[in-house]
DNA sequence: CTGAAAGCGCTTACAG
DNA sequence: CTGAAAGCGCTTACAG
């Protein structure tokens, strides 16, 4: 762990009694090294605190050693989770983790992507919703043979690493959570139709309704767009109806918050008169009053895993499997205790 | 603009009829090049679409060409603004822009900083609140002779570039905005005492009160901590008092939102019965209902400017001036139209 | 499975 | 103000 400034591949080679080429092979996860030598080199490197010089690798190999996350969802918690996960995997392997927002201003995600790629070489890509469902973007990445992982894609892609949660099952769990607490008149507030996760969560909602023998006519389905504003609107629709809904499941936390604010404004108590659950376990869901019961996904683990799989892919030029499902958890809070 | 992949310093030197050393000097903003040659080289480089290879520069110079922003404020808008500003300045000069959160878990910002610096070399640092007021952090950076810019420091530092807005004046403007709309009974909700900006905003508040001859006893000062929760509490204090406050100035948007939510819950109409203004122009301030009137600072410009000054400092080994003040603007919205 | 040589594109002293 | 030489720490073919 000495981390003596100028430790080079030479020092490791000498100390381990092998050629520098072997050391290089070890750090590139090249298959052509006997396990015994590999362990020897890794042991010496660890002991001395050696880490390969990325600049030298870049210059010599003409690779960038950059893994990039392209996103367009400004949820800070979500982004930070992905970034932390990526970085953990990247720093172990001597890669850079980078995050770049693709903005939709007068142009498509694809054009924004191409603009970025012509300026900045990358060795691997992670895409999150909604970009993980943009076919044009995925096609361009594929065309360039850049290893790519999709986080929560609506439709799994054959030539990408697909990392996701079971959105339908999660939706069902949330609905059952409400039902278990005695609610029999439920509402589902959907997100944007273009966002397939919302539709899957809704499918789970209806599956729960069916499984528990609740009457569909006691239920309400309100169209939203993931914004807080649409939560306000949704509450108005609830209030106008005479269904006497007591359990609300919003497809994300912002709409849950909007619903609660509108309810408070109307003098309705949460959770006493109406329980509300959200989705995403966002920072605001935790900061609200009451704090929001919400579904959490292990986004950091998902991102770390994605990054590792991409690096494996780069090293071996080969993916083994491409579908990986992660488990979710309900964070129980005041809006539906 | 051709961007022919492998354009090197050699190509530029040859085409411009100078030595590669001269080209190198030009791209390092070295003073020892005649202006005429500089223009010639820059012209050729631009024509051919040449950009220096950062890896090679890093390897040869042992510099990192990394400018890093250390932060611990999870406000996404704020961070994105800083990042975009940095990147604009950095990409022009062939630097990397990096953002890193320093977390306070069982250790100080200083320890988190040292941990980072031992692993990752950086050429320049930008600090934002609350880290821009952490003396131990600043001392460590100074000790290493790393050029450093402070965004909105509570106390300006001699050996740093100080970039800020006039917090007191901004506070005064906000208070006068309320007064101009006929409010004579005002409340100020403070942020954390450790955050000097809050105290300065408050000073501006009282200055406005005084300047307009309002009675101090008609005013209220409520202690908050920048959280939404403290906005709820603040409203309760308002409601319990018999001061009949109609204009509320919260030291940040989250507290303004908390205040409004609590008011709605209590059946009080905003802005009809009570106007509320915030500070920061956050995304949530814009998404709320009603949307929040808030003070915006030109954070992107501030960050770009900071990055440019740091790069100048690196190039010339020398700062000229170290205090730069930026102008602010009130974004008028529904919470106090 | 392993090694010796050349080279990636730039900067750093050192001269002039 | 400007140039020729050496070198930064690694990888890439090419042999064996």
Tab-separated table of C-alpha atoms in Angstrom, chain A residues 39 62 105 124 155 161 201 216:
chain	number	residue	atom	x	y	z
A	39	UNK	CA	-1.571	-14.433	-8.693
A	62	UNK	CA	-5.496	4.075	-28.360
A	105	UNK	CA	-33.232	20.239	-27.760
A	124	UNK	CA	-18.300	1.168	-23.046
A	155	UNK	CA	-37.802	-4.106	-24.196
A	161	UNK	CA	-26.422	-6.414	-21.374
A	201	UNK	CA	-46.255	-1.315	-12.907
A	216	UNK	CA	-62.493	-3.492	-10.899
